[in-house]
Structures are given as structure tokens and as C-alpha cells.
């Protein structure tokens, strides 16, 4: 295919309730979409970067700049020899910027698969028609508020609860949820790097609660620290921010620093690298699950296809659209008996709704070849 132009669209989408983690609290989700216009059709993707470099080093205007200055000129330069599979090798010279790379690789893959009439799920070799859905529950101002939200999500049918934790909001919060809802609900925690090697004894106290996993307790660069923690506690250690490639995943597994992997396509540079991480994990009997970046339907559709791959054996943060948004920007993804259906239509399988884009779009930039 030949890339004619790319439209970068910035959208501000209100959240139904504030989402607080150890690194931010937001009630307006700012999103960047990449809209690829090629000679075989159009494709859509959602950049996973946040407004600020708080979850990772990438951020909106930075991702848009690296696309405009370096990534798109290189891909325009390929002329008619461009394929989604050619993106990573073409951009191999460029260090990092995985969320920016993911945005264009995925938009091109969407255009390519819409053209060939293939769904993301069949392209990835996914086997499930629906996937079990977990939910990520933010840090709250009080335990009763937390229990209220957890009760609501359980009544909606979510099959797994993930609690955001940080120093001062950890042991008591988890204990309250176990005391209130019992020991059968699958429960896990996510620290988003909020702890250090000095907190091992505190983190060990969480072994009391039969958690599925503890996600990214330490700094994303402290692989050895996660190895030491994994040897020190019973709760399985899951890595999110630390895993940005299949080679990195293989090393962390070999070092014993990771027992479960949260795969986010935007964090690792796209669905092709995500598939490689899936295959490395399966080869080492390491369970994986699909993480989320509060995606709108455009990002959520492709994630559901990934979450339907055989090695994704734990519920993901692939929640219903209603977890975050009053109105999604595509046909909404709905929770049915704790599961969400995997799109079957060609490409990502959903389309943005023009009038809703107009409501939330704050800027549109067309970058031509
Ligand atoms: C995680 N995702 O697993 C991330 C954290 C995250 C669903 O918990 C705006 C504000 C965007 C906060 C994206 C979930 C965010 C955000 C992701 C937090 O670590
Ligand atoms: Mg996480």
C-alpha cells in the first residue's frame, strides 16, 4: 500500500468518575487518534500515550512531534512498498517512542486488514469469540467509597477486580474488599511503580489476601528488585511498565523477575510485538493478560482481538465502554455475563462515529506525503 496522508486527532473525553492512580488523578481523558489514509483505504488507531509523561516517558505532543518529524517521512518514503509489517524494521533505527510507533503501525494494519477483509482477531490467530472482563478500580478518598464502586462493578458482572494501590492506600483497602466481598472474587493490585526495595515487608503483608498478582510494585527499571521481591513474597509478581519488548520479556522471565505479564500493545510498540511477547510467555508457561490505557472504542476493539489469543489466560482490563465513558466514540462495548464480544468485522471491526468525534475533538492535523 501507499500512505497518502495521516490525520492526527486530539480528543478530550470526559470520564464518568475521576480515575486516581499513584501517578495521577484525571476526570477528563485526553486521547490522540491516528487516521491513516492509504491507496487501499483508511485505518484508525489510538495512541496510548497520556497527556503528560506520567505513565511512561511518552506524551501527546511529543508523540505527535515524532510522528510528524521522523516516523511519517520514513513511511512516506517507502512509497507503494509499505505494509504494516514493514513499520517496525523501517523504524528500527529510532530509539523508543513505542506508543507513537504503535499508533501508526496499528492504523496501517487496520487499513491493510479492512482491504483484505480480515479481522484483527483472525490476523492474530485469536481463538475466542468473547473474553472475560476485569475492571481497574482507582484510589478513592475513603473505604466506603471504594466498597461502593466495587459492589457496583461486581453487580455489573465483572469477573475480576483490580485495585490501584500506593503507600497509605494498600493493606487496609485490600482487607476491606476481602472482608466485604469474600475470598472467592479474583482480586489483584496495581502499584504503578509506587514502592521501593524498602517496602518488601509491607508488600509481603498482602500475601494474606490470596491475590492473583501484584502489578508493577517497583520502578520500571528495577528488574533485579522485582526478582528479589518475587523470591520474598508469595503473591505472583506481574510486570506492566517494565516490559516494552519480547526480548525484554524473555530476559525478565529468565531472571525470575516476572511471573505474569500485562501486555499493552501501545507500551510495546504495537500488535506485532505484542504477539511476540505472547509467544515468548506461552513458551515459558507465563500467563499474560491484556492491559488497558482507558481506550475509547477504537483502541478497545483491537485490544479485545489480542485478549482472545490462546495465551491470554487471565481476565484483562478490557472493560466495557461504560466503565469510563457516558458515550463511547464508536459503537459501545458492552459487558454480557462478565464477558465482552470480540469484533469480527474486517480490521479493528469498529468505526468512529463522526458526529461524536466533532463533539470531543479539540484539534485535527492532516500530514500529507
Ligand atoms: C495500568 N491502566 O494498568 C494502567 C494505568 C493507567 C486501566 O489501570 C489516564 C489516567 C490514563 C490514568 C492510563 C489501568 C491512564 C491512567 C493507564 C492510568 O497501569
Ligand atoms: Mg498497570
Tab-separated table of C-alpha atoms and ligand atoms in Angstrom:
chain	number	residue	atom	x	y	z
A	1	UNK	CA	0.000	0.000	0.000
A	2	UNK	CA	0.927	3.652	-0.317
A	3	UNK	CA	0.395	6.067	2.551
A	4	UNK	CA	-1.171	9.250	1.214
A	5	UNK	CA	-1.737	11.138	4.455
A	6	UNK	CA	-2.243	10.785	8.198
A	7	UNK	CA	-4.690	12.773	10.286
A	8	UNK	CA	-3.817	13.216	13.957
A	9	UNK	CA	-6.924	13.944	16.008
A	10	UNK	CA	-6.828	15.091	19.639
A	11	UNK	CA	-9.968	14.408	21.668
A	12	UNK	CA	-10.992	15.316	25.223
A	13	UNK	CA	-13.395	12.708	26.558
A	14	UNK	CA	-14.958	13.227	29.998
A	15	UNK	CA	-14.687	10.266	32.404
A	16	UNK	CA	-17.804	9.202	34.341
A	17	UNK	CA	-15.759	9.422	37.558
A	18	UNK	CA	-12.242	10.549	38.412
A	19	UNK	CA	-9.599	7.866	37.914
A	20	UNK	CA	-6.849	8.154	40.503
A	21	UNK	CA	-3.637	6.149	40.485
A	22	UNK	CA	-0.312	6.552	42.289
A	23	UNK	CA	0.820	8.902	39.481
A	24	UNK	CA	-2.238	10.986	38.563
A	25	UNK	CA	-5.907	11.726	39.046
A	26	UNK	CA	-7.911	12.548	35.929
A	27	UNK	CA	-11.562	13.113	35.114
A	28	UNK	CA	-11.009	14.173	31.508
A	29	UNK	CA	-9.306	11.597	29.287
A	30	UNK	CA	-7.240	13.209	26.541
A	31	UNK	CA	-6.709	10.928	23.570
A	32	UNK	CA	-4.790	11.068	20.266
A	33	UNK	CA	-6.061	9.088	17.292
A	34	UNK	CA	-4.095	8.281	14.144
A	35	UNK	CA	-6.214	8.135	10.961
A	36	UNK	CA	-4.225	6.627	8.093
A	37	UNK	CA	-5.346	7.418	4.521
A	38	UNK	CA	-3.820	4.980	2.017
A	39	UNK	CA	-4.397	3.950	-1.589
A	40	UNK	CA	-6.179	0.795	-0.378
A	41	UNK	CA	-8.408	2.510	2.180
A	42	UNK	CA	-8.380	4.088	5.648
A	43	UNK	CA	-7.322	2.833	9.063
A	44	UNK	CA	-7.733	4.002	12.653
A	45	UNK	CA	-5.726	3.626	15.831
A	46	UNK	CA	-5.447	5.163	19.296
A	47	UNK	CA	-2.116	6.362	20.672
A	48	UNK	CA	-1.660	5.050	24.224
A	49	UNK	CA	0.385	7.987	25.466
A	50	UNK	CA	-1.087	10.170	28.193
A	51	UNK	CA	-1.259	13.937	28.081
A	52	UNK	CA	1.710	14.036	30.424
A	53	UNK	CA	4.754	11.681	30.619
A	54	UNK	CA	3.429	10.193	33.879
A	55	UNK	CA	2.709	6.563	32.999
A	56	UNK	CA	5.680	6.391	30.578
A	57	UNK	CA	8.164	8.840	29.021
A	58	UNK	CA	5.830	9.478	26.095
A	59	UNK	CA	3.146	12.170	25.977
A	60	UNK	CA	0.736	13.557	23.406
A	61	UNK	CA	2.526	16.463	21.811
A	62	UNK	CA	5.807	14.518	21.907
A	63	UNK	CA	4.259	11.529	20.129
A	64	UNK	CA	2.685	13.828	17.537
A	65	UNK	CA	6.023	15.595	17.001
A	66	UNK	CA	7.997	12.368	16.493
A	67	UNK	CA	5.314	11.152	14.050
A	68	UNK	CA	5.405	14.429	12.122
A	69	UNK	CA	9.219	14.877	12.066
A	70	UNK	CA	10.606	11.334	11.787
A	71	UNK	CA	8.107	8.442	11.573
A	72	UNK	CA	5.773	9.593	8.784
A	73	UNK	CA	8.543	10.933	6.482
A	74	UNK	CA	10.185	7.475	6.657
A	75	UNK	CA	6.909	5.673	5.908
A	76	UNK	CA	6.005	8.073	3.091
A	77	UNK	CA	9.467	7.270	1.748
A	78	UNK	CA	8.525	3.614	1.258
A	79	UNK	CA	6.073	4.584	-1.440
A	80	UNK	CA	3.913	1.647	-2.557
A	81	UNK	CA	6.095	-0.915	-0.734
A	82	UNK	CA	4.547	-0.016	2.637
A	83	UNK	CA	2.941	-2.730	4.764
A	84	UNK	CA	2.095	-2.812	8.486
A	85	UNK	CA	4.793	-5.470	8.912
A	86	UNK	CA	7.384	-3.095	7.360
A	87	UNK	CA	6.865	-0.388	10.006
A	88	UNK	CA	8.990	-1.875	12.827
A	89	UNK	CA	12.026	-2.790	10.651
A	90	UNK	CA	11.836	0.602	8.890
A	91	UNK	CA	11.792	2.448	12.217
A	92	UNK	CA	14.285	0.156	13.940
A	93	UNK	CA	16.882	2.958	13.887
A	94	UNK	CA	14.608	5.056	16.126
A	95	UNK	CA	15.094	4.545	19.855
A	96	UNK	CA	11.957	4.228	21.949
A	97	UNK	CA	8.786	6.134	21.006
A	98	UNK	CA	6.886	2.831	21.084
A	99	UNK	CA	3.491	4.463	21.661
A	100	UNK	CA	3.966	6.693	18.601
A	101	UNK	CA	5.112	3.668	16.546
A	102	UNK	CA	2.118	1.632	17.789
A	103	UNK	CA	-0.288	4.359	16.654
A	104	UNK	CA	0.809	4.317	13.002
A	105	UNK	CA	1.586	0.559	12.756
A	106	UNK	CA	-1.913	-0.199	14.052
A	107	UNK	CA	-3.676	2.344	11.799
A	108	UNK	CA	-1.871	0.851	8.787
A	109	UNK	CA	-2.678	-2.691	9.932
A	110	UNK	CA	-6.333	-1.650	10.189
A	111	UNK	CA	-6.310	-0.252	6.619
A	112	UNK	CA	-4.474	-3.353	5.331
A	113	UNK	CA	-6.882	-5.800	7.001
A	114	UNK	CA	-10.028	-3.844	6.054
A	115	UNK	CA	-8.765	-4.054	2.463
A	116	UNK	CA	-8.118	-7.834	2.674
A	117	UNK	CA	-11.391	-8.426	4.531
A	118	UNK	CA	-9.581	-9.918	7.554
A	119	UNK	CA	-10.433	-9.199	11.212
A	120	UNK	CA	-7.693	-8.339	13.732
A	121	UNK	CA	-8.700	-11.492	15.661
A	122	UNK	CA	-8.110	-13.827	12.718
A	123	UNK	CA	-4.889	-11.965	11.769
A	124	UNK	CA	-3.562	-12.521	15.325
A	125	UNK	CA	-4.689	-16.163	15.442
A	126	UNK	CA	-7.178	-15.490	18.218
A	127	UNK	CA	-9.428	-18.382	19.189
A	128	UNK	CA	-12.096	-16.896	21.464
A	129	UNK	CA	-15.320	-15.125	20.342
A	130	UNK	CA	-15.663	-13.360	23.722
A	131	UNK	CA	-13.234	-12.584	26.539
A	132	UNK	CA	-13.673	-12.391	30.333
A	133	UNK	CA	-13.553	-8.817	31.554
A	134	UNK	CA	-11.863	-7.368	34.613
A	135	UNK	CA	-12.048	-3.785	35.879
A	136	UNK	CA	-9.435	-1.395	37.247
A	137	UNK	CA	-10.620	0.465	40.336
A	138	UNK	CA	-8.838	3.704	41.202
A	139	UNK	CA	-7.663	5.000	44.565
A	140	UNK	CA	-10.559	6.570	46.482
A	141	UNK	CA	-10.971	9.131	49.251
A	142	UNK	CA	-12.476	6.576	51.644
A	143	UNK	CA	-13.004	2.832	52.120
A	144	UNK	CA	-16.831	3.137	51.979
A	145	UNK	CA	-16.484	4.914	48.602
A	146	UNK	CA	-14.219	2.103	47.387
A	147	UNK	CA	-16.640	-0.604	48.553
A	148	UNK	CA	-19.473	1.199	46.775
A	149	UNK	CA	-17.653	1.139	43.444
A	150	UNK	CA	-16.539	-2.500	43.858
A	151	UNK	CA	-20.102	-3.556	44.729
A	152	UNK	CA	-21.362	-1.800	41.585
A	153	UNK	CA	-18.761	-3.454	39.314
A	154	UNK	CA	-19.464	-6.888	40.801
A	155	UNK	CA	-23.204	-6.364	40.280
A	156	UNK	CA	-22.457	-5.482	36.637
A	157	UNK	CA	-20.736	-8.869	36.310
A	158	UNK	CA	-17.025	-8.023	36.110
A	159	UNK	CA	-15.171	-11.281	36.795
A	160	UNK	CA	-12.016	-9.752	38.312
A	161	UNK	CA	-11.302	-6.686	40.422
A	162	UNK	CA	-8.005	-4.749	40.226
A	163	UNK	CA	-7.313	-2.206	42.939
A	164	UNK	CA	-4.879	0.637	42.414
A	165	UNK	CA	-2.585	0.934	45.443
A	166	UNK	CA	0.058	3.288	46.776
A	167	UNK	CA	1.761	3.775	50.155
A	168	UNK	CA	-1.067	4.571	52.598
A	169	UNK	CA	-3.724	3.008	50.370
A	170	UNK	CA	-2.866	-0.673	50.230
A	171	UNK	CA	-3.276	-3.147	53.115
A	172	UNK	CA	-6.463	-1.584	54.551
A	173	UNK	CA	-8.103	-1.185	51.141
A	174	UNK	CA	-7.456	-4.802	50.130
A	175	UNK	CA	-8.563	-6.075	53.577
A	176	UNK	CA	-11.809	-4.092	53.357
A	177	UNK	CA	-12.650	-5.581	49.944
A	178	UNK	CA	-11.911	-9.131	51.120
A	179	UNK	CA	-13.902	-8.617	54.358
A	180	UNK	CA	-16.858	-7.144	52.444
A	181	UNK	CA	-16.979	-9.373	49.345
A	182	UNK	CA	-15.234	-12.534	50.480
A	183	UNK	CA	-12.321	-14.593	49.305
A	184	UNK	CA	-13.710	-16.027	46.075
A	185	UNK	CA	-13.624	-12.924	43.924
A	186	UNK	CA	-10.468	-12.812	41.786
A	187	UNK	CA	-8.616	-9.797	43.173
A	188	UNK	CA	-5.321	-8.149	42.173
A	189	UNK	CA	-3.485	-4.902	42.874
A	190	UNK	CA	-1.510	-2.416	40.732
A	191	UNK	CA	1.058	-0.048	42.255
A	192	UNK	CA	2.266	1.700	39.080
A	193	UNK	CA	5.884	1.705	40.448
A	194	UNK	CA	4.915	3.412	43.741
A	195	UNK	CA	7.044	1.233	46.079
A	196	UNK	CA	10.792	0.693	46.653
A	197	UNK	CA	13.037	-2.109	47.903
A	198	UNK	CA	12.446	-0.715	51.426
A	199	UNK	CA	8.764	-1.745	51.241
A	200	UNK	CA	9.241	-5.507	50.924
A	201	UNK	CA	7.798	-6.317	54.357
A	202	UNK	CA	4.737	-4.142	53.723
A	203	UNK	CA	4.183	-5.816	50.340
A	204	UNK	CA	4.652	-9.236	51.987
A	205	UNK	CA	1.670	-8.496	54.262
A	206	UNK	CA	-0.522	-8.535	51.119
A	207	UNK	CA	0.221	-12.288	50.852
A	208	UNK	CA	-2.612	-12.649	53.404
A	209	UNK	CA	-5.220	-11.850	50.774
A	210	UNK	CA	-4.753	-14.610	48.194
A	211	UNK	CA	-4.246	-12.074	45.406
A	212	UNK	CA	-3.967	-13.163	41.770
A	213	UNK	CA	-0.949	-10.906	41.375
A	214	UNK	CA	0.738	-7.667	42.378
A	215	UNK	CA	1.358	-5.462	39.318
A	216	UNK	CA	4.434	-3.271	38.846
A	217	UNK	CA	5.275	-2.659	42.521
A	218	UNK	CA	8.708	-1.128	41.861
A	219	UNK	CA	10.302	1.308	39.406
A	220	UNK	CA	10.065	0.192	35.791
A	221	UNK	CA	13.878	-0.047	35.501
A	222	UNK	CA	14.356	-2.114	38.693
A	223	UNK	CA	14.226	-5.618	37.190
A	224	UNK	CA	16.566	-7.077	39.848
A	225	UNK	CA	14.369	-5.552	42.571
A	226	UNK	CA	11.359	-7.394	41.148
A	227	UNK	CA	13.403	-10.610	41.126
A	228	UNK	CA	14.295	-10.121	44.807
A	229	UNK	CA	10.647	-9.304	45.643
A	230	UNK	CA	9.360	-12.338	43.708
A	231	UNK	CA	11.657	-14.509	45.845
A	232	UNK	CA	10.493	-12.742	49.034
A	233	UNK	CA	6.689	-12.815	48.680
A	234	UNK	CA	4.071	-15.479	47.759
A	235	UNK	CA	1.863	-13.226	45.622
A	236	UNK	CA	2.894	-13.574	41.941
A	237	UNK	CA	4.750	-10.527	40.566
A	238	UNK	CA	3.255	-9.091	37.347
A	239	UNK	CA	5.092	-6.533	35.221
A	240	UNK	CA	3.460	-3.745	33.178
A	241	UNK	CA	5.620	-0.612	32.671
A	242	UNK	CA	8.853	-2.704	32.762
A	243	UNK	CA	8.031	-4.863	29.718
A	244	UNK	CA	8.469	-2.962	26.435
A	245	UNK	CA	9.630	-5.740	24.087
A	246	UNK	CA	9.724	-9.524	23.543
A	247	UNK	CA	13.492	-9.594	24.214
A	248	UNK	CA	12.963	-7.682	27.449
A	249	UNK	CA	10.176	-10.046	28.441
A	250	UNK	CA	12.388	-13.086	27.777
A	251	UNK	CA	15.158	-11.594	29.942
A	252	UNK	CA	12.809	-10.749	32.820
A	253	UNK	CA	11.372	-14.270	32.692
A	254	UNK	CA	14.870	-15.839	32.683
A	255	UNK	CA	15.890	-13.631	35.622
A	256	UNK	CA	12.813	-14.735	37.598
A	257	UNK	CA	11.664	-11.101	37.858
A	258	UNK	CA	8.214	-11.725	36.352
A	259	UNK	CA	5.605	-14.447	36.896
A	260	UNK	CA	2.713	-12.874	34.934
A	261	UNK	CA	2.814	-10.235	32.154
A	262	UNK	CA	0.388	-7.389	31.455
A	263	UNK	CA	0.586	-6.832	27.680
A	264	UNK	CA	-0.386	-3.369	26.374
A	265	UNK	CA	0.126	-3.026	22.590
A	266	UNK	CA	0.777	0.721	22.879
A	267	UNK	CA	3.509	0.199	25.516
A	268	UNK	CA	5.398	-2.363	23.418
A	269	UNK	CA	5.134	-0.709	20.014
A	270	UNK	CA	2.153	-2.493	18.508
A	271	UNK	CA	0.256	-5.749	17.962
A	272	UNK	CA	3.103	-7.481	16.129
A	273	UNK	CA	5.456	-7.106	19.115
A	274	UNK	CA	2.542	-7.989	21.443
A	275	UNK	CA	2.148	-11.281	19.574
A	276	UNK	CA	5.886	-11.967	20.016
A	277	UNK	CA	5.607	-11.314	23.778
A	278	UNK	CA	2.565	-13.631	23.886
A	279	UNK	CA	4.565	-16.370	22.149
A	280	UNK	CA	7.608	-15.939	24.478
A	281	UNK	CA	5.326	-16.111	27.524
A	282	UNK	CA	3.490	-19.202	26.271
A	283	UNK	CA	6.831	-20.898	25.601
A	284	UNK	CA	7.746	-20.311	29.293
A	285	UNK	CA	4.232	-21.056	30.709
A	286	UNK	CA	3.924	-17.458	31.874
A	287	UNK	CA	0.276	-16.279	31.895
A	288	UNK	CA	-0.468	-12.990	30.125
A	289	UNK	CA	-3.431	-10.642	30.149
A	290	UNK	CA	-4.404	-7.547	28.159
A	291	UNK	CA	-3.896	-4.275	29.967
A	292	UNK	CA	-5.673	-1.006	29.197
A	293	UNK	CA	-4.928	2.676	28.780
A	294	UNK	CA	-8.530	3.892	29.181
A	295	UNK	CA	-9.021	3.392	25.476
A	296	UNK	CA	-12.060	4.555	23.552
A	297	UNK	CA	-13.708	2.012	21.243
A	298	UNK	CA	-11.018	2.498	18.585
A	299	UNK	CA	-8.262	1.232	20.907
A	300	UNK	CA	-10.535	-1.175	22.824
A	301	UNK	CA	-11.654	-3.067	19.681
A	302	UNK	CA	-8.107	-4.100	18.731
A	303	UNK	CA	-7.262	-4.973	22.354
A	304	UNK	CA	-10.213	-7.363	22.501
A	305	UNK	CA	-8.840	-9.215	19.478
A	306	UNK	CA	-5.472	-9.570	21.232
A	307	UNK	CA	-7.091	-10.663	24.503
A	308	UNK	CA	-8.711	-13.526	22.575
A	309	UNK	CA	-5.339	-15.161	21.825
A	310	UNK	CA	-4.766	-18.571	23.494
A	311	UNK	CA	-2.068	-17.433	25.963
A	312	UNK	CA	-4.271	-14.696	27.458
A	313	UNK	CA	-5.477	-16.870	30.305
A	314	UNK	CA	-6.329	-14.141	32.851
A	315	UNK	CA	-9.087	-11.507	32.624
A	316	UNK	CA	-7.834	-8.235	31.174
A	317	UNK	CA	-8.561	-4.577	31.820
A	318	UNK	CA	-10.613	-4.781	28.630
A	319	UNK	CA	-13.637	-3.373	30.437
A	320	UNK	CA	-16.925	-2.209	28.910
A	321	UNK	CA	-17.045	1.297	27.399
A	322	UNK	CA	-19.369	2.258	30.266
A	323	UNK	CA	-16.545	1.749	32.780
A	324	UNK	CA	-15.094	5.060	31.680
A	325	UNK	CA	-17.397	6.929	29.323
A	326	UNK	CA	-21.027	8.096	29.233
A	327	UNK	CA	-20.707	7.990	25.434
A	328	UNK	CA	-18.074	5.990	23.570
A	329	UNK	CA	-16.836	7.266	20.210
A	330	UNK	CA	-17.694	4.001	18.433
A	331	UNK	CA	-20.489	1.524	18.930
A	332	UNK	CA	-20.012	0.784	22.646
A	333	UNK	CA	-18.530	-2.445	24.021
A	334	UNK	CA	-20.994	-3.989	26.443
A	335	UNK	CA	-20.444	-6.463	29.291
A	336	UNK	CA	-22.576	-9.624	28.992
A	337	UNK	CA	-22.239	-12.239	31.734
A	338	UNK	CA	-18.797	-10.936	32.595
A	339	UNK	CA	-17.578	-11.140	29.004
A	340	UNK	CA	-17.180	-8.821	26.010
A	341	UNK	CA	-17.582	-9.998	22.420
A	342	UNK	CA	-14.541	-9.863	20.132
A	343	UNK	CA	-15.175	-7.825	16.961
A	344	UNK	CA	-15.440	-9.971	13.803
A	345	UNK	CA	-15.648	-7.360	11.061
A	346	UNK	CA	-12.550	-6.604	8.898
A	347	UNK	CA	-9.772	-4.578	10.502
A	348	UNK	CA	-10.341	-3.439	14.064
A	349	UNK	CA	-14.041	-4.047	13.385
A	350	UNK	CA	-15.477	-0.713	14.518
A	351	UNK	CA	-15.707	2.785	13.025
A	352	UNK	CA	-15.554	6.190	14.709
A	353	UNK	CA	-18.932	7.988	14.828
A	354	UNK	CA	-18.367	11.338	13.005
A	355	UNK	CA	-20.832	13.464	14.976
A	356	UNK	CA	-19.374	12.225	18.273
A	357	UNK	CA	-15.842	12.958	17.102
A	358	UNK	CA	-16.953	16.516	16.363
A	359	UNK	CA	-18.225	16.766	19.936
A	360	UNK	CA	-14.954	15.733	21.571
A	361	UNK	CA	-12.272	16.693	19.036
A	362	UNK	CA	-10.056	19.610	20.109
A	363	UNK	CA	-7.673	19.550	17.118
A	364	UNK	CA	-7.231	17.796	13.742
A	365	UNK	CA	-3.951	17.917	11.829
A	366	UNK	CA	-3.549	16.425	8.333
A	367	UNK	CA	0.016	15.426	7.449
A	368	UNK	CA	0.358	14.749	3.729
A	369	UNK	CA	3.165	12.887	1.916
B	1	LIG	C1	-2.248	0.381	34.293
B	1	LIG	N1	-4.308	1.158	33.236
B	1	LIG	O1	-2.611	-0.787	34.215
B	1	LIG	C2	-2.967	1.473	33.585
B	1	LIG	C3	-2.829	2.787	34.280
B	1	LIG	C4	-3.362	3.990	33.529
B	1	LIG	C5	-6.617	0.518	33.391
B	1	LIG	O2	-5.208	0.779	35.211
B	1	LIG	C6	-5.152	8.464	32.158
B	1	LIG	C7	-5.038	8.469	33.505
B	1	LIG	C8	-4.797	7.366	31.504
B	1	LIG	C9	-4.567	7.333	34.180
B	1	LIG	C10	-3.928	5.088	31.523
B	1	LIG	C11	-5.300	0.835	34.045
B	1	LIG	C12	-4.313	6.220	32.178
B	1	LIG	C13	-4.199	6.208	33.506
B	1	LIG	C14	-3.461	3.990	32.180
B	1	LIG	C15	-3.730	5.076	34.181
B	1	LIG	O3	-1.238	0.664	34.909
B	2	LIG	MG1	-0.565	-1.319	35.399
